[in-house]
């Protein structure tokens, strides 16, 4: 299931913009001019320990990502 979900994001890679998400490295992903997802990473021992993904369209619509997406 995780691999299948990750493959869905592969097609969106051209719309991925590096960003700080909650103070840590992450991505804002856009598709067709709209924010599709925000991914945030948590690290432990120099490795990604957790990935948080926000894809709720209602919540995304309330966020200002203009400083990231140009």
XYZ file of C-alpha atoms in Angstrom:
70
model
C 0.000 0.000 0.000
C 2.801 2.424 0.871
C 4.613 1.679 -2.394
C 1.426 2.193 -4.394
C 0.861 5.569 -2.751
C 4.476 6.590 -3.372
C 4.153 5.718 -7.053
C 1.165 8.059 -7.341
C 3.393 10.933 -6.210
C 6.066 10.053 -8.787
C 3.927 11.544 -11.565
C 3.688 14.781 -9.585
C 7.464 15.167 -9.137
C 7.764 18.054 -11.637
C 5.438 20.056 -9.384
C 7.425 19.417 -6.185
C 8.970 22.517 -4.615
C 11.398 22.331 -1.690
C 9.962 23.990 1.406
C 10.232 24.206 5.161
C 7.295 22.384 6.690
C 6.919 22.927 10.432
C 10.562 23.990 10.516
C 11.902 20.877 8.783
C 12.634 19.988 5.146
C 9.661 19.113 3.015
C 7.869 19.675 -0.263
C 4.871 21.567 -1.559
C 3.469 19.684 -4.537
C 1.432 21.512 -7.160
C -0.548 20.156 -10.072
C -2.340 22.228 -12.693
C -1.714 25.422 -10.725
C -3.183 24.142 -7.457
C -1.575 22.835 -4.300
C -2.020 19.074 -4.385
C -0.089 18.035 -1.271
C 2.348 19.130 1.395
C 4.917 16.635 2.649
C 6.895 17.114 5.834
C 9.729 14.928 7.071
C 10.815 14.106 10.623
C 14.362 12.872 11.127
C 16.036 10.589 13.662
C 19.696 9.591 13.522
C 20.153 11.384 10.170
C 17.409 9.308 8.538
C 13.825 10.023 7.623
C 11.806 8.608 10.505
C 8.364 9.882 9.544
C 6.600 11.405 6.563
C 3.507 13.529 7.117
C 1.371 14.145 4.046
C -1.452 16.672 3.856
C -3.762 16.111 0.881
C -7.084 17.409 2.245
C -8.230 19.912 -0.430
C -10.182 22.044 2.077
C -7.203 22.452 4.405
C -4.787 23.027 1.517
C -7.022 25.766 0.108
C -6.635 27.744 3.352
C -2.815 27.708 3.223
C -0.682 30.421 1.604
C 2.161 28.731 -0.291
C 2.951 31.740 -2.486
C 6.381 32.103 -0.869
C 7.294 28.599 -2.009
C 5.599 28.242 -5.370
C 6.594 30.859 -7.880
